[in-house]
Amino acid sequence: MANAVIMPKAGITVESCIIGNWQKKVGDAVKLGDVLFTYETDKASFECESTAEGQLLEIFFQDGDEVPCLMNVCAVGDPGEDVASLRPDGAPAAEEAPAAAPAAGTAAAAPAVSVAAAPAGSDASVSPRARKLAEIAGVDAVLAAGTGPNGRVIERDVRRLMEEGVPAAAETAPAAAPVAVAAAEAEYEDVKFSGIRRAISKSMKGSLSSMAQLTHNFTFDAAAILNYRKALKAAGGELAGITLGDIILYAVSRTVLSCPDLNAHMLDDNNIRLFKHVNLGVAVDTPRGLMVPTIFRADEKSLLEISREVKELAAACRTGAISPDKLSGASFTVSNLGSFGVESFTPVINPPQTGIIGVCTTVDRPRKAADGGIELYPAMALSLTYDHRAVDGAPASRMMQELCRNLESFTTLLAK
């Protein structure tokens, strides 16, 4: 009896995943544990291993398809078994799968070109999935060269149309037109967003359009934390790995609770959830895009524990091995762009949170010395963006003043 392999549920908060690349094709032998395909959530990428053994009989979804978790993705069993009962609603029918090569005894059949690549602009039908993708992309599906049975336009044909443009057979313009199109296409490249890029785009747009965001900028004398960082580095061992960023995370975890409305989630326009502990989100740059893992109950962890955990989380983000459950649940976030020389910026709140702090670089600034002269001091800037629906400017500023004081006397904060 044929068995279905389902889309795994990669974390309790994940509802659907996007198929990356199939590692097996229809007809391949499959053993338990073989990697069938890669898939990604809006946060990380994974490999799906086969839970059945036999032959890969049918693939229900193709590369780039978004599939709900726990839905059948493919069927594995003995050759010739019927898999119709395993095919999920909305999945392409078996005839939409890539056509198998003709058997040796059918070599005299109609040329493959007449079936596998129907002329663009023909009256061939368009599959529902292909039609939906074309509507989203704003292209005319009938201009695609159909490679499905009897020249039917299927999803991969629309994707090819999006990438390569209208096939030459469908062009009705003068002969010189394709040359102009080719020349123009050489000037740019259209790139489809990855799952994580789409998630970032949706989240940031929603954040700015749904909140009353306001940013306050502060500076403090960073001499104390710079000197403390030097002492840690001189101590060697694991302490030498503690960074200025770790120090700021520690200080934020001890300070943000002084303004409870900043350590919170906006449930809707009239309700707010205040957290008793600081679940600190940390913005991490990765090759796949921005990720924000969470240090849960950071206010109860030591500086060294925070330093260890943020490094582990960042490494897992960059390799794509992090659990999606560690990429949610933050009550407040810190984004550090100081290493890029950024002197001031406006961080965007990660909804439903009500605040985020941007950490900037250190710049030497002049000030009046005790003897009446002028001296330079290392000034570090912090930018607080807050949701004005939940927090007023005065309490938000008081929290930032306290944070600056804590950083200027960091060893005292450690003693508390």
GROMACS .gro file of C-alpha atoms in nm:
model
  416
    1MET     CA    1   0.000   0.000   0.000
    2ALA     CA    2   0.133   0.342  -0.094
    3ASN     CA    3   0.215   0.584   0.188
    4ALA     CA    4   0.211   0.963   0.194
    5VAL     CA    5   0.498   1.177   0.319
    6ILE     CA    6   0.365   1.492   0.485
    7MET     CA    7   0.504   1.843   0.517
    8PRO     CA    8   0.665   1.851   0.865
    9LYS     CA    9   0.550   2.104   1.123
   10ALA     CA   10   0.872   2.291   1.197
   11GLY     CA   11   0.773   2.448   1.528
   12ILE     CA   12   0.442   2.506   1.699
   13THR     CA   13   0.396   2.851   1.544
   14VAL     CA   14   0.458   2.741   1.182
   15GLU     CA   15   0.147   2.692   0.968
   16SER     CA   16   0.301   2.635   0.623
   17CYS     CA   17   0.638   2.580   0.457
   18ILE     CA   18   0.782   2.647   0.112
   19ILE     CA   19   0.941   2.362  -0.082
   20GLY     CA   20   1.299   2.445  -0.177
   21ASN     CA   21   1.437   2.172  -0.404
   22TRP     CA   22   1.341   1.813  -0.461
   23GLN     CA   23   1.634   1.579  -0.404
   24LYS     CA   24   1.449   1.280  -0.550
   25LYS     CA   25   1.245   1.248  -0.868
   26VAL     CA   26   0.947   1.031  -0.957
   27GLY     CA   27   1.062   0.672  -1.011
   28ASP     CA   28   1.360   0.692  -0.775
   29ALA     CA   29   1.403   0.427  -0.509
   30VAL     CA   30   1.352   0.568  -0.160
   31LYS     CA   31   1.468   0.433   0.174
   32LEU     CA   32   1.362   0.538   0.522
   33GLY     CA   33   1.553   0.851   0.618
   34ASP     CA   34   1.645   0.952   0.263
   35VAL     CA   35   1.620   1.327   0.208
   36LEU     CA   36   1.329   1.386  -0.030
   37PHE     CA   37   1.330   1.765  -0.047
   38THR     CA   38   1.439   2.081   0.130
   39TYR     CA   39   1.185   2.323   0.270
   40GLU     CA   40   1.188   2.655   0.446
   41THR     CA   41   0.974   2.849   0.685
   42ASP     CA   42   0.985   3.227   0.700
   43LYS     CA   43   1.276   3.187   0.939
   44ALA     CA   44   1.489   2.879   0.862
   45SER     CA   45   1.550   2.594   0.615
   46PHE     CA   46   1.532   2.220   0.673
   47GLU     CA   47   1.548   1.879   0.503
   48CYS     CA   48   1.250   1.643   0.486
   49GLU     CA   49   1.340   1.277   0.530
   50SER     CA   50   1.125   0.999   0.394
   51THR     CA   51   0.897   0.823   0.640
   52ALA     CA   52   0.822   0.545   0.390
   53GLU     CA   53   1.019   0.302   0.175
   54GLY     CA   54   0.973   0.199  -0.186
   55GLN     CA   55   0.954   0.406  -0.504
   56LEU     CA   56   0.869   0.775  -0.527
   57LEU     CA   57   0.537   0.738  -0.709
   58GLU     CA   58   0.413   1.092  -0.734
   59ILE     CA   59   0.509   1.444  -0.627
   60PHE     CA   60   0.208   1.655  -0.534
   61PHE     CA   61   0.383   1.993  -0.505
   62GLN     CA   62   0.678   2.145  -0.689
   63ASP     CA   63   0.976   2.366  -0.604
   64GLY     CA   64   0.860   2.700  -0.465
   65ASP     CA   65   0.512   2.581  -0.368
   66GLU     CA   66   0.383   2.683  -0.026
   67VAL     CA   67   0.234   2.380   0.148
   68PRO     CA   68   0.037   2.373   0.476
   69CYS     CA   69   0.204   2.174   0.752
   70LEU     CA   70   0.093   1.810   0.783
   71MET     CA   71  -0.039   1.803   0.424
   72ASN     CA   72   0.062   1.517   0.193
   73VAL     CA   73   0.354   1.623  -0.025
   74CYS     CA   74   0.433   1.303  -0.215
   75ALA     CA   75   0.355   0.931  -0.228
   76VAL     CA   76   0.597   0.642  -0.181
   77GLY     CA   77   0.514   0.277  -0.241
   78ASP     CA   78   0.538  -0.011  -0.486
   79PRO     CA   79   0.549   0.064  -0.861
   80GLY     CA   80   0.205   0.092  -1.015
   81GLU     CA   81   0.014   0.154  -0.692
   82ASP     CA   82  -0.280   0.395  -0.706
   83VAL     CA   83  -0.212   0.716  -0.513
   84ALA     CA   84  -0.533   0.904  -0.595
   85SER     CA   85  -0.659   0.874  -0.238
   86LEU     CA   86  -0.338   1.034  -0.108
   87ARG     CA   87  -0.346   1.335  -0.337
   88PRO     CA   88  -0.447   1.645  -0.134
   89ASP     CA   89  -0.715   1.886  -0.247
   90GLY     CA   90  -0.558   2.163  -0.452
   91ALA     CA   91  -0.253   1.963  -0.553
   92PRO     CA   92  -0.188   1.919  -0.926
   93ALA     CA   93  -0.319   1.600  -1.077
   94ALA     CA   94  -0.075   1.331  -1.175
   95GLU     CA   95  -0.073   1.445  -1.537
   96GLU     CA   96   0.073   1.780  -1.427
   97ALA     CA   97   0.388   1.610  -1.305
   98PRO     CA   98   0.686   1.624  -1.544
   99ALA     CA   99   0.621   1.377  -1.826
  100ALA     CA  100   0.830   1.060  -1.819
  101ALA     CA  101   1.056   0.979  -2.112
  102PRO     CA  102   0.884   0.771  -2.383
  103ALA     CA  103   0.949   0.400  -2.379
  104ALA     CA  104   1.175   0.253  -2.644
  105GLY     CA  105   0.881   0.090  -2.823
  106THR     CA  106   0.707   0.426  -2.873
  107ALA     CA  107   0.989   0.605  -3.048
  108ALA     CA  108   0.774   0.650  -3.357
  109ALA     CA  109   0.508   0.840  -3.164
  110ALA     CA  110   0.442   1.209  -3.223
  111PRO     CA  111   0.748   1.429  -3.161
  112ALA     CA  112   0.789   1.531  -2.799
  113VAL     CA  113   0.802   1.896  -2.895
  114SER     CA  114   0.441   1.894  -3.008
  115VAL     CA  115   0.328   1.784  -2.660
  116ALA     CA  116   0.592   1.915  -2.423
  117ALA     CA  117   0.609   2.266  -2.561
  118ALA     CA  118   0.284   2.389  -2.709
  119PRO     CA  119   0.311   2.723  -2.886
  120ALA     CA  120   0.250   3.023  -2.664
  121GLY     CA  121  -0.081   3.190  -2.735
  122SER     CA  122  -0.249   2.859  -2.827
  123ASP     CA  123  -0.590   2.758  -2.697
  124ALA     CA  124  -0.437   2.509  -2.453
  125SER     CA  125  -0.602   2.506  -2.113
  126VAL     CA  126  -0.436   2.660  -1.808
  127SER     CA  127  -0.423   2.470  -1.480
  128PRO     CA  128  -0.577   2.640  -1.174
  129ARG     CA  129  -0.240   2.666  -1.000
  130ALA     CA  130  -0.081   2.821  -1.307
  131ARG     CA  131  -0.369   3.065  -1.345
  132LYS     CA  132  -0.343   3.172  -0.980
  133LEU     CA  133   0.034   3.227  -1.004
  134ALA     CA  134  -0.011   3.428  -1.325
  135GLU     CA  135  -0.271   3.651  -1.159
  136ILE     CA  136  -0.038   3.717  -0.865
  137ALA     CA  137   0.258   3.789  -1.094
  138GLY     CA  138   0.055   4.004  -1.333
  139VAL     CA  139   0.137   3.801  -1.645
  140ASP     CA  140  -0.086   3.644  -1.912
  141ALA     CA  141  -0.074   3.267  -1.864
  142VAL     CA  142  -0.181   3.195  -2.223
  143LEU     CA  143   0.148   3.343  -2.343
  144ALA     CA  144   0.340   3.065  -2.168
  145ALA     CA  145   0.463   2.764  -2.363
  146GLY     CA  146   0.261   2.475  -2.220
  147THR     CA  147   0.464   2.169  -2.124
  148GLY     CA  148   0.183   1.976  -1.960
  149PRO     CA  149  -0.018   1.699  -2.127
  150ASN     CA  150  -0.168   1.812  -2.457
  151GLY     CA  151   0.009   2.144  -2.422
  152ARG     CA  152  -0.159   2.242  -2.098
  153VAL     CA  153  -0.001   2.542  -1.925
  154ILE     CA  154   0.106   2.440  -1.575
  155GLU     CA  155   0.275   2.626  -1.290
  156ARG     CA  156   0.634   2.572  -1.402
  157ASP     CA  157   0.546   2.721  -1.743
  158VAL     CA  158   0.423   3.041  -1.580
  159ARG     CA  159   0.739   3.059  -1.370
  160ARG     CA  160   0.946   3.022  -1.687
  161LEU     CA  161   0.741   3.298  -1.849
  162MET     CA  162   0.813   3.522  -1.549
  163GLU     CA  163   1.186   3.449  -1.572
  164GLU     CA  164   1.245   3.439  -1.948
  165GLY     CA  165   0.966   3.649  -2.097
  166VAL     CA  166   0.727   3.561  -2.378
  167PRO     CA  167   0.850   3.272  -2.600
  168ALA     CA  168   0.956   3.367  -2.950
  169ALA     CA  169   0.668   3.168  -3.103
  170ALA     CA  170   0.419   3.399  -2.931
  171GLU     CA  171   0.578   3.724  -3.043
  172THR     CA  172   0.373   3.920  -3.292
  173ALA     CA  173   0.598   4.226  -3.299
  174PRO     CA  174   0.849   4.290  -3.581
  175ALA     CA  175   1.160   4.076  -3.595
  176ALA     CA  176   1.371   4.346  -3.434
  177ALA     CA  177   1.157   4.343  -3.117
  178PRO     CA  178   1.306   4.026  -2.962
  179VAL     CA  179   1.653   4.175  -3.001
  180ALA     CA  180   1.545   4.488  -2.815
  181VAL     CA  181   1.383   4.280  -2.544
  182ALA     CA  182   1.695   4.069  -2.507
  183ALA     CA  183   1.909   4.379  -2.481
  184ALA     CA  184   1.680   4.529  -2.221
  185GLU     CA  185   1.671   4.209  -2.016
  186ALA     CA  186   2.048   4.210  -1.999
  187GLU     CA  187   2.026   4.535  -1.801
  188TYR     CA  188   1.860   4.380  -1.495
  189GLU     CA  189   1.760   4.061  -1.319
  190ASP     CA  190   1.423   3.986  -1.159
  191VAL     CA  191   1.467   3.792  -0.836
  192LYS     CA  192   1.186   3.626  -0.645
  193PHE     CA  193   1.189   3.690  -0.270
  194SER     CA  194   1.279   3.398  -0.048
  195GLY     CA  195   1.038   3.292   0.224
  196ILE     CA  196   1.225   3.486   0.492
  197ARG     CA  197   1.250   3.798   0.272
  198ARG     CA  198   0.875   3.787   0.213
  199ALA     CA  199   0.817   3.754   0.586
  200ILE     CA  200   1.044   4.051   0.660
  201SER     CA  201   0.871   4.258   0.392
  202LYS     CA  202   0.525   4.178   0.526
  203SER     CA  203   0.623   4.235   0.889
  204MET     CA  204   0.798   4.568   0.833
  205LYS     CA  205   0.524   4.708   0.612
  206GLY     CA  206   0.261   4.598   0.861
  207SER     CA  207   0.460   4.746   1.147
  208LEU     CA  208   0.487   5.092   0.997
  209SER     CA  209   0.129   5.100   0.872
  210SER     CA  210  -0.036   4.978   1.193
  211MET     CA  211   0.156   5.161   1.468
  212ALA     CA  212   0.216   5.517   1.581
  213GLN     CA  213   0.594   5.483   1.587
  214LEU     CA  214   0.822   5.754   1.724
  215THR     CA  215   1.200   5.750   1.776
  216HIS     CA  216   1.406   5.922   2.046
  217ASN     CA  217   1.786   5.941   2.019
  218PHE     CA  218   2.021   5.939   2.320
  219THR     CA  219   2.396   5.932   2.381
  220PHE     CA  220   2.595   5.821   2.684
  221ASP     CA  221   2.958   5.813   2.790
  222ALA     CA  222   3.077   5.468   2.685
  223ALA     CA  223   3.409   5.490   2.874
  224ALA     CA  224   3.291   5.255   3.152
  225ILE     CA  225   3.179   4.971   2.925
  226LEU     CA  226   3.483   5.014   2.697
  227ASN     CA  227   3.716   4.984   2.997
  228TYR     CA  228   3.519   4.688   3.133
  229ARG     CA  229   3.540   4.519   2.793
  230LYS     CA  230   3.920   4.565   2.798
  231ALA     CA  231   3.936   4.406   3.144
  232LEU     CA  232   3.734   4.106   3.025
  233LYS     CA  233   3.956   4.064   2.721
  234ALA     CA  234   4.266   4.075   2.941
  235ALA     CA  235   4.113   3.811   3.170
  236GLY     CA  236   4.113   3.562   2.882
  237GLY     CA  237   3.914   3.244   2.852
  238GLU     CA  238   3.540   3.261   2.803
  239LEU     CA  239   3.521   3.609   2.953
  240ALA     CA  240   3.728   3.744   2.664
  241GLY     CA  241   3.440   3.660   2.431
  242ILE     CA  242   3.196   3.899   2.599
  243THR     CA  243   3.128   4.187   2.361
  244LEU     CA  244   3.000   4.541   2.396
  245GLY     CA  245   2.678   4.414   2.241
  246ASP     CA  246   2.644   4.153   2.518
  247ILE     CA  247   2.698   4.424   2.779
  248ILE     CA  248   2.421   4.637   2.630
  249LEU     CA  249   2.184   4.340   2.614
  250TYR     CA  250   2.247   4.276   2.984
  251ALA     CA  251   2.181   4.640   3.072
  252VAL     CA  252   1.861   4.649   2.864
  253SER     CA  253   1.734   4.331   3.031
  254ARG     CA  254   1.776   4.498   3.373
  255THR     CA  255   1.632   4.834   3.274
  256VAL     CA  256   1.336   4.795   3.038
  257LEU     CA  257   1.112   4.661   3.316
  258SER     CA  258   1.117   5.011   3.468
  259CYS     CA  259   0.874   5.099   3.188
  260PRO     CA  260   0.639   4.798   3.173
  261ASP     CA  261   0.455   4.929   2.867
  262LEU     CA  262   0.774   4.889   2.666
  263ASN     CA  263   0.817   4.524   2.765
  264ALA     CA  264   0.483   4.433   2.619
  265HIS     CA  265   0.268   4.320   2.328
  266MET     CA  266  -0.016   4.523   2.179
  267LEU     CA  267  -0.301   4.273   2.147
  268ASP     CA  268  -0.521   4.525   1.967
  269ASP     CA  269  -0.591   4.899   1.982
  270ASN     CA  270  -0.739   4.870   2.329
  271ASN     CA  271  -0.548   4.590   2.503
  272ILE     CA  272  -0.185   4.539   2.600
  273ARG     CA  273  -0.005   4.239   2.747
  274LEU     CA  274   0.264   4.327   3.004
  275PHE     CA  275   0.538   4.070   3.057
  276LYS     CA  276   0.683   4.000   3.401
  277HIS     CA  277   1.017   3.892   3.253
  278VAL     CA  278   1.224   4.025   2.965
  279ASN     CA  279   1.222   3.795   2.664
  280LEU     CA  280   1.487   3.979   2.471
  281GLY     CA  281   1.488   3.966   2.092
  282VAL     CA  282   1.827   4.014   1.925
  283ALA     CA  283   1.843   4.116   1.560
  284VAL     CA  284   2.089   3.890   1.371
  285ASP     CA  285   2.218   3.945   1.018
  286THR     CA  286   2.228   3.619   0.818
  287PRO     CA  287   2.290   3.530   0.452
  288ARG     CA  288   1.916   3.461   0.420
  289GLY     CA  289   1.806   3.788   0.579
  290LEU     CA  290   1.731   3.940   0.918
  291MET     CA  291   1.635   3.702   1.198
  292VAL     CA  292   1.541   3.786   1.556
  293PRO     CA  293   1.602   3.498   1.800
  294THR     CA  294   1.486   3.533   2.160
  295ILE     CA  295   1.676   3.512   2.488
  296PHE     CA  296   1.395   3.406   2.718
  297ARG     CA  297   1.392   3.548   3.072
  298ALA     CA  298   1.707   3.746   2.999
  299ASP     CA  299   1.652   3.950   3.316
  300GLU     CA  300   1.736   3.638   3.520
  301LYS     CA  301   2.056   3.550   3.332
  302SER     CA  302   2.410   3.660   3.404
  303LEU     CA  303   2.620   3.859   3.158
  304LEU     CA  304   2.818   3.546   3.070
  305GLU     CA  305   2.500   3.343   3.018
  306ILE     CA  306   2.358   3.608   2.787
  307SER     CA  307   2.686   3.620   2.595
  308ARG     CA  308   2.687   3.242   2.549
  309GLU     CA  309   2.325   3.222   2.445
  310VAL     CA  310   2.329   3.504   2.194
  311LYS     CA  311   2.630   3.346   2.020
  312GLU     CA  312   2.457   3.007   2.004
  313LEU     CA  313   2.138   3.162   1.870
  314ALA     CA  314   2.323   3.369   1.609
  315ALA     CA  315   2.519   3.067   1.489
  316ALA     CA  316   2.200   2.862   1.457
  317CYS     CA  317   2.036   3.145   1.261
  318ARG     CA  318   2.324   3.171   1.016
  319THR     CA  319   2.332   2.797   0.949
  320GLY     CA  320   1.953   2.775   0.921
  321ALA     CA  321   1.936   2.521   1.201
  322ILE     CA  322   1.746   2.730   1.454
  323SER     CA  323   1.407   2.614   1.578
  324PRO     CA  324   1.126   2.848   1.470
  325ASP     CA  325   1.005   2.848   1.832
  326LYS     CA  326   1.319   3.042   1.926
  327LEU     CA  327   1.236   3.307   1.669
  328SER     CA  328   0.918   3.423   1.839
  329GLY     CA  329   0.797   3.528   2.182
  330ALA     CA  330   1.022   3.829   2.233
  331SER     CA  331   0.879   4.109   2.447
  332PHE     CA  332   1.141   4.371   2.347
  333THR     CA  333   1.415   4.381   2.083
  334VAL     CA  334   1.766   4.521   2.043
  335SER     CA  335   1.918   4.587   1.699
  336ASN     CA  336   2.290   4.662   1.690
  337LEU     CA  337   2.439   4.836   1.385
  338GLY     CA  338   2.735   4.989   1.567
  339SER     CA  339   2.988   4.767   1.390
  340PHE     CA  340   2.880   4.922   1.058
  341GLY     CA  341   2.965   5.273   1.173
  342VAL     CA  342   2.599   5.380   1.195
  343GLU     CA  343   2.573   5.691   1.413
  344SER     CA  344   2.193   5.711   1.430
  345PHE     CA  345   1.901   5.522   1.280
  346THR     CA  346   1.532   5.453   1.322
  347PRO     CA  347   1.477   5.087   1.412
  348VAL     CA  348   1.138   4.946   1.315
  349ILE     CA  349   0.934   4.771   1.583
  350ASN     CA  350   0.875   4.400   1.545
  351PRO     CA  351   0.498   4.364   1.605
  352PRO     CA  352   0.324   4.299   1.836
  353GLN     CA  353   0.606   4.441   2.050
  354THR     CA  354   0.586   4.805   2.158
  355GLY     CA  355   0.953   4.904   2.148
  356ILE     CA  356   1.298   4.841   2.004
  357ILE     CA  357   1.641   4.989   2.077
  358GLY     CA  358   1.894   5.057   1.805
  359VAL     CA  359   2.259   5.049   1.912
  360CYS     CA  360   2.493   5.280   1.721
  361THR     CA  361   2.869   5.325   1.692
  362THR     CA  362   3.096   5.514   1.930
  363VAL     CA  363   3.212   5.862   1.826
  364ASP     CA  364   3.455   6.092   2.006
  365ARG     CA  365   3.271   6.408   2.108
  366PRO     CA  366   3.387   6.723   2.287
  367ARG     CA  367   3.260   6.830   2.627
  368LYS     CA  368   3.361   7.073   2.900
  369ALA     CA  369   3.625   6.925   3.131
  370ALA     CA  370   3.636   6.969   3.509
  371ASP     CA  371   3.919   7.226   3.473
  372GLY     CA  372   3.709   7.433   3.238
  373GLY     CA  373   3.883   7.316   2.924
  374ILE     CA  374   3.756   7.091   2.644
  375GLU     CA  375   3.798   6.713   2.644
  376LEU     CA  376   3.690   6.432   2.414
  377TYR     CA  377   3.485   6.140   2.538
  378PRO     CA  378   3.357   5.822   2.364
  379ALA     CA  379   2.988   5.887   2.301
  380MET     CA  380   2.768   5.592   2.204
  381ALA     CA  381   2.424   5.658   2.059
  382LEU     CA  382   2.107   5.462   2.133
  383SER     CA  383   1.783   5.501   1.935
  384LEU     CA  384   1.455   5.399   2.096
  385THR     CA  385   1.151   5.349   1.873
  386TYR     CA  386   0.828   5.302   2.063
  387ASP     CA  387   0.460   5.260   1.984
  388HIS     CA  388   0.295   5.583   2.094
  389ARG     CA  389  -0.036   5.403   2.131
  390ALA     CA  390   0.109   5.217   2.429
  391VAL     CA  391   0.377   5.450   2.563
  392ASP     CA  392   0.410   5.824   2.605
  393GLY     CA  393   0.732   6.011   2.540
  394ALA     CA  394   0.809   6.094   2.904
  395PRO     CA  395   0.811   5.739   3.050
  396ALA     CA  396   0.992   5.610   2.743
  397SER     CA  397   1.259   5.878   2.787
  398ARG     CA  398   1.291   5.810   3.159
  399MET     CA  399   1.364   5.446   3.084
  400MET     CA  400   1.632   5.548   2.835
  401GLN     CA  401   1.787   5.791   3.083
  402GLU     CA  402   1.808   5.508   3.335
  403LEU     CA  403   1.961   5.279   3.073
  404CYS     CA  404   2.227   5.538   2.992
  405ARG     CA  405   2.308   5.578   3.363
  406ASN     CA  406   2.334   5.202   3.404
  407LEU     CA  407   2.576   5.178   3.113
  408GLU     CA  408   2.785   5.469   3.240
  409SER     CA  409   2.823   5.290   3.574
  410PHE     CA  410   2.807   4.933   3.450
  411THR     CA  411   3.002   4.767   3.730
  412THR     CA  412   2.752   4.912   3.976
  413LEU     CA  413   2.469   4.760   3.773
  414LEU     CA  414   2.645   4.424   3.790
  415ALA     CA  415   2.653   4.444   4.167
  416LYS     CA  416   2.278   4.492   4.200
   0.00000   0.00000   0.00000
